[in-house]
Coordinates of C-alpha atoms in Angstrom, one line a residue:
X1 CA 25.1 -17.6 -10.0
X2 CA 24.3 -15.3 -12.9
X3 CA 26.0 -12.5 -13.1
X4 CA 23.7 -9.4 -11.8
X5 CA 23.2 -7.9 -15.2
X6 CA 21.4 -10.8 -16.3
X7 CA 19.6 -11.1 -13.9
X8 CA 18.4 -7.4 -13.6
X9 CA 17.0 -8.0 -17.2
X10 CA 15.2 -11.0 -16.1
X11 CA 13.8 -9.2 -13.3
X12 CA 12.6 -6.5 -15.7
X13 CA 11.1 -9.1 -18.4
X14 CA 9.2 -10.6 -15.5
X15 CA 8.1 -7.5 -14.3
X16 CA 6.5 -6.2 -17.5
X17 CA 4.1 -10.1 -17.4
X18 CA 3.5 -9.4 -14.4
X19 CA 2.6 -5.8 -15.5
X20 CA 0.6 -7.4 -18.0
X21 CA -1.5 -9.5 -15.7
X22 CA -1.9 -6.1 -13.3
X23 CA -3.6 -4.5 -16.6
X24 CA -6.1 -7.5 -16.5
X25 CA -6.9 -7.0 -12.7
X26 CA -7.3 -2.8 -13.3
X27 CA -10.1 -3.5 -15.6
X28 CA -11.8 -6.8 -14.2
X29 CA -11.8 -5.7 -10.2
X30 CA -14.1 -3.1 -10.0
X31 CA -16.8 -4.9 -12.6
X32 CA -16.1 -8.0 -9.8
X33 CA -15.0 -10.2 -12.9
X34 CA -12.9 -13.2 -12.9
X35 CA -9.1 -12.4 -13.6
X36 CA -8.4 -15.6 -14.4
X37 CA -10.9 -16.6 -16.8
X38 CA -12.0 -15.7 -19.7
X39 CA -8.5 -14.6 -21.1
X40 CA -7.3 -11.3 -22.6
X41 CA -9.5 -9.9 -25.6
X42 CA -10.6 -7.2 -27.3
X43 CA -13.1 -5.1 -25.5
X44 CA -14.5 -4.1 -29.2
X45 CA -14.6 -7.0 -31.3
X46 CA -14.5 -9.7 -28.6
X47 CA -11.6 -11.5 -30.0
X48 CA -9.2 -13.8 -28.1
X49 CA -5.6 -11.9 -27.7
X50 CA -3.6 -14.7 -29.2
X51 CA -0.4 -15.2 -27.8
X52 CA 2.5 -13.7 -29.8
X53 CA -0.1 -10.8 -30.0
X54 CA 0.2 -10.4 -25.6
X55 CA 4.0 -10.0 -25.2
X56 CA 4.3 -7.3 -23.0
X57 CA 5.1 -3.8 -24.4
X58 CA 6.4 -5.4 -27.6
X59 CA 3.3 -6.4 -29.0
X60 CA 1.3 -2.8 -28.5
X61 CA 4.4 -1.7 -30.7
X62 CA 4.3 -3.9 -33.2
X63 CA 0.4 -3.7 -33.4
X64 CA 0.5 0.5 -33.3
X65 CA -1.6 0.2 -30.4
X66 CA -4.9 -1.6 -32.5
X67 CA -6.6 -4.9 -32.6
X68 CA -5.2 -7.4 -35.0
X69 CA -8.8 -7.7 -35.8
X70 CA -11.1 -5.4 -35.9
X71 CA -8.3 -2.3 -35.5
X72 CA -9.6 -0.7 -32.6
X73 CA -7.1 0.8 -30.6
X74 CA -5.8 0.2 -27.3
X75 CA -5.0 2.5 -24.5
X76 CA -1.0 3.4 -24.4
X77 CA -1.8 2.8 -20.6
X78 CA -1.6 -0.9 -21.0
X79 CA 2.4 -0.8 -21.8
X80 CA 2.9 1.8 -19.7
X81 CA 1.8 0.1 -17.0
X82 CA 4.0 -3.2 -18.1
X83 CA 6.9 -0.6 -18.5
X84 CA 6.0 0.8 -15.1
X85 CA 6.0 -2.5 -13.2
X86 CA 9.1 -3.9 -15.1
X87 CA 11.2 -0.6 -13.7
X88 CA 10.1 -0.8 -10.3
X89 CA 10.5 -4.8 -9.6
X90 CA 13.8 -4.0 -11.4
X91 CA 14.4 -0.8 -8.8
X92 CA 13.3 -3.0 -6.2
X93 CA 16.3 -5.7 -7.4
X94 CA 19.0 -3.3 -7.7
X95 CA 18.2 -2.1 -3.9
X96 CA 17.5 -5.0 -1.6
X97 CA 18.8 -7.9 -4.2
X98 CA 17.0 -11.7 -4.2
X99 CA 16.0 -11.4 -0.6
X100 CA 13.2 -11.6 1.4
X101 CA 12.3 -8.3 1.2
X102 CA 12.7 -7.5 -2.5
X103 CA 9.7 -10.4 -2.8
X104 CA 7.5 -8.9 0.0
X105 CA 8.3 -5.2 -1.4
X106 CA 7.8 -6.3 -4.8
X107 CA 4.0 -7.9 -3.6
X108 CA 3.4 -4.2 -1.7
X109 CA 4.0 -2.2 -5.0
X110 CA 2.4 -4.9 -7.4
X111 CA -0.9 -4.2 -5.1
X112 CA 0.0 -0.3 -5.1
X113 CA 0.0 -0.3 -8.9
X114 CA -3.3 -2.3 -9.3
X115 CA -4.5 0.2 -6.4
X116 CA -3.4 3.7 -8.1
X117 CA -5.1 2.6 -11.7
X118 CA -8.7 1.8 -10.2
X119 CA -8.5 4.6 -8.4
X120 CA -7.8 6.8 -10.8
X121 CA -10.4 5.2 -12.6
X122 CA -13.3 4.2 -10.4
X123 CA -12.4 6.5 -7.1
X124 CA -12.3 3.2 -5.0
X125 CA -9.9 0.9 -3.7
X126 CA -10.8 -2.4 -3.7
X127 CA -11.1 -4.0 -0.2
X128 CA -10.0 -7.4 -1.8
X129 CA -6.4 -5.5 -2.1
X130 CA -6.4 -3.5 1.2
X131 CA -8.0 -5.8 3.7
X132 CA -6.5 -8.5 2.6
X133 CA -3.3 -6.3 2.3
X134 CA -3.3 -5.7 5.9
X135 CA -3.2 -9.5 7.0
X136 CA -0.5 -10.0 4.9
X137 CA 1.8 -6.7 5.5
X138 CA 1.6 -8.0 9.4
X139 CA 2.6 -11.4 8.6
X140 CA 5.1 -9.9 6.4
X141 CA 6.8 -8.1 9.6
X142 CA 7.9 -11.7 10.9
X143 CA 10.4 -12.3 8.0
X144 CA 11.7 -8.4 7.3
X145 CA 14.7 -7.6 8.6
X146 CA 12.3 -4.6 9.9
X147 CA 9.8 -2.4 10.9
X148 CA 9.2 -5.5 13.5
X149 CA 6.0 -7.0 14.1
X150 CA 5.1 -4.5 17.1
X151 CA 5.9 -1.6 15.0
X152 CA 3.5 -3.1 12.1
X153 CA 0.8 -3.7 14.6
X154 CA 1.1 0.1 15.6
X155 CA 1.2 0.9 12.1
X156 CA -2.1 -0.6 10.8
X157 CA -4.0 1.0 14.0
X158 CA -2.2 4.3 13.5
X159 CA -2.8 4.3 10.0
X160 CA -5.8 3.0 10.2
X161 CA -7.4 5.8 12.6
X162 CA -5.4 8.8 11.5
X163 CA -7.5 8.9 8.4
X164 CA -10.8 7.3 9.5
X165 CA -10.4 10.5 12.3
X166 CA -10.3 13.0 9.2
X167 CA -13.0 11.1 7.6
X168 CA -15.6 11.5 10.5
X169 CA -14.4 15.1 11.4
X170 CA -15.2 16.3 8.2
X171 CA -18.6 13.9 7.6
X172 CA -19.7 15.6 11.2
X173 CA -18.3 19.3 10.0
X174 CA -19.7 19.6 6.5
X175 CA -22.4 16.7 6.2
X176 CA -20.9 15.0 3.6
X177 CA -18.0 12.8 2.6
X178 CA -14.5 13.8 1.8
X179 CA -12.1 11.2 2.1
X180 CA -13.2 8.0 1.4
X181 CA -13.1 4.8 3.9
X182 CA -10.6 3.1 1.1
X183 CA -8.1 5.5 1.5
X184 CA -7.9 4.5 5.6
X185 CA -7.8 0.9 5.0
X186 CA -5.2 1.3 2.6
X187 CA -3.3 3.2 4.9
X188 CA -3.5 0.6 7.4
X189 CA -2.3 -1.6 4.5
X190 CA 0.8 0.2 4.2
X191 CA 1.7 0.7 7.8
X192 CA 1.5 -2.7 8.3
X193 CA 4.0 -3.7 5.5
X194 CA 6.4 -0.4 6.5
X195 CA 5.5 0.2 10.1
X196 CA 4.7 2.8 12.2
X197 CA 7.2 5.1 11.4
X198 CA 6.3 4.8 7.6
X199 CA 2.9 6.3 8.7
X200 CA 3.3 10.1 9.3
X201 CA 5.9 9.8 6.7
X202 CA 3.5 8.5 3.7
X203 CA 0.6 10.9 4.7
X204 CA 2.8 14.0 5.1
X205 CA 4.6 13.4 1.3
X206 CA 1.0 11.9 -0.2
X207 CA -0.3 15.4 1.1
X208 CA 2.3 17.9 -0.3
X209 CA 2.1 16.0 -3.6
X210 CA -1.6 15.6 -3.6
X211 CA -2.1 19.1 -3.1
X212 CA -0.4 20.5 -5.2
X213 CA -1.7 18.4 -8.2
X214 CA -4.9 19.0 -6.8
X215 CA -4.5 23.0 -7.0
X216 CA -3.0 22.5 -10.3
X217 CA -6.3 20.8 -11.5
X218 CA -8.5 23.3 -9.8
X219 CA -6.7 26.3 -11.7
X220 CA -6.6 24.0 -15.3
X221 CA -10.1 23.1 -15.2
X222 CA -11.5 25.9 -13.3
X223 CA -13.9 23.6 -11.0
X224 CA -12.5 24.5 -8.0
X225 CA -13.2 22.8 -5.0
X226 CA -15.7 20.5 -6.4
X227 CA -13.2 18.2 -8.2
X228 CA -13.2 15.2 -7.0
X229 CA -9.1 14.0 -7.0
X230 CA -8.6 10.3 -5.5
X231 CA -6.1 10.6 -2.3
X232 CA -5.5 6.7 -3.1
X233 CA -2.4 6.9 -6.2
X234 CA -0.5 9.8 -3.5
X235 CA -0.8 7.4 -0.7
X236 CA 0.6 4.9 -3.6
X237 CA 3.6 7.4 -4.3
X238 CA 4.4 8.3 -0.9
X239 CA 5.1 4.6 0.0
X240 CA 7.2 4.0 -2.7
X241 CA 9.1 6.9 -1.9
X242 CA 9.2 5.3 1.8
X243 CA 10.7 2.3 0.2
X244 CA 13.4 3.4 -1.3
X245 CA 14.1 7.1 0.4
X246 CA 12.3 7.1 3.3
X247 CA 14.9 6.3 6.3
X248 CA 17.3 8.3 4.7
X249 CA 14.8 11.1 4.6
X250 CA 13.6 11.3 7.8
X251 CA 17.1 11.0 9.3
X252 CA 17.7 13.9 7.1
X253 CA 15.0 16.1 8.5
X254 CA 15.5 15.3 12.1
X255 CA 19.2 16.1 11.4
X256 CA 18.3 19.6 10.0
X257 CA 19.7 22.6 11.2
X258 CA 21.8 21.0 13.6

């Protein structure tokens, strides 16, 4: 076996290629492109991305960011998102180690990353990732150690109809949409890969931090309640911080006081 060093740096190398790929699908899913075909190249100039010019991270250095060919520039989100990737596969190593759940985990945030980016972007989420996301998070219950596969069920209804419940309310209240119909899906997503328990837990911490980015935008751009702030990267965070934290937290909370 190789000693855990070693293979924390290989975890993180593959991390930032997969990163790479992840950049592809950001830009290609909501234009319902192929991300497979054609491969990378310059948005400008329409110029292949040769090899030696797509190693991830190292080549934006090297290039300052620019085309080789025509010298447009790129955005710094592209190795920030291979850094980002590399970390958390690499976070995801150091805490559950080359078992099952480090690969189903490291699926869950791949598809939370490609998620947070297009949302960010587009103010969707693709139902290619969270549909499909939901099949696969309750398959996933069979081989983790936990939530269980009961618990998952629960969590994909739960998730599912918390959500879709604020959505109608406030459709029916104010006569027109607030949250959108991707951000329940993908909630049903993630309670189905973390379980029930993960539910309450993801929306409480994706609310606190949502809102007060939110407010913080409001006051900075003085649009007030008409700025339109995607719910789907805060949903992201909080199940990341459920990954890692959330057990621990909870048990913390329910502990409190006593």
């Amino acid at each position: 076996m190789l000693p855990v060093a070693y293979m924390a740096v290989f975890v993180f190398l593959f991390g930032a290629v997969i990163g790479s790929f992840l950049n592809v699908c950001i830009y290609r899913l909501p234009l319902d492109q192929s991300i497979i075909s054609p491969g990378s190249r310059c948005m400008s100039c329409g110029a292949a991305v040769r090899w030696f010019d797509n190693i991830p991270i190292v080549s934006w250095l090297v290039l300052r960011g620019r085309c080789r060919g025509c010298g447009t520039g790129f955005s710094i989100r592209y190795p920030l998102v291979e850094l980002l990737t590399g970390c958390l596969l690499l976070l995801l190593f150091l805490r559950f180690g080359l078992s099952i759940s480090f690969f189903i985990y490291s699926l869950l945030v791949v598809a939370l990353i490609v998620v947070t980016f297009i949302d960010f972007d587009h103010q969707i989420i693709p139902d290619e990732i969270s549909l499909s996301g939901v099949v696969l998070g309750f398959l996933a219950s069979f081989f983790l150690p936990e939530p269980g596969w009961i618990s998952s069920l629960a969590g994909i209804v739960v998730g599912w109809g918390s959500l879709a419940l604020v959505f109608y309310a406030y459709l029916w209240l104010t006569g027109r949409e607030g949250m959108g119909g991707g951000d329940a899906k993908l909630l049903a997503m993630l309670g189905g890969f973390l379980g029930l328990q993960a539910v309450p837990f993801i929306i409480f911490t994706s609310s606190l931090v949502g809102s007060v980015v939110g407010l913080s935008l409001m006051a900075l751009q003085r649009k007030g309640r008409h700025l339109a702030i995607p719910f789907g990267p805060y949903l992201a965070f909080g199940a990341v911080i459920y990954i890692f934290y959330g057990p621990q937290l909870i048990n913390w909370y329910l502990h409190l006081g006593k």
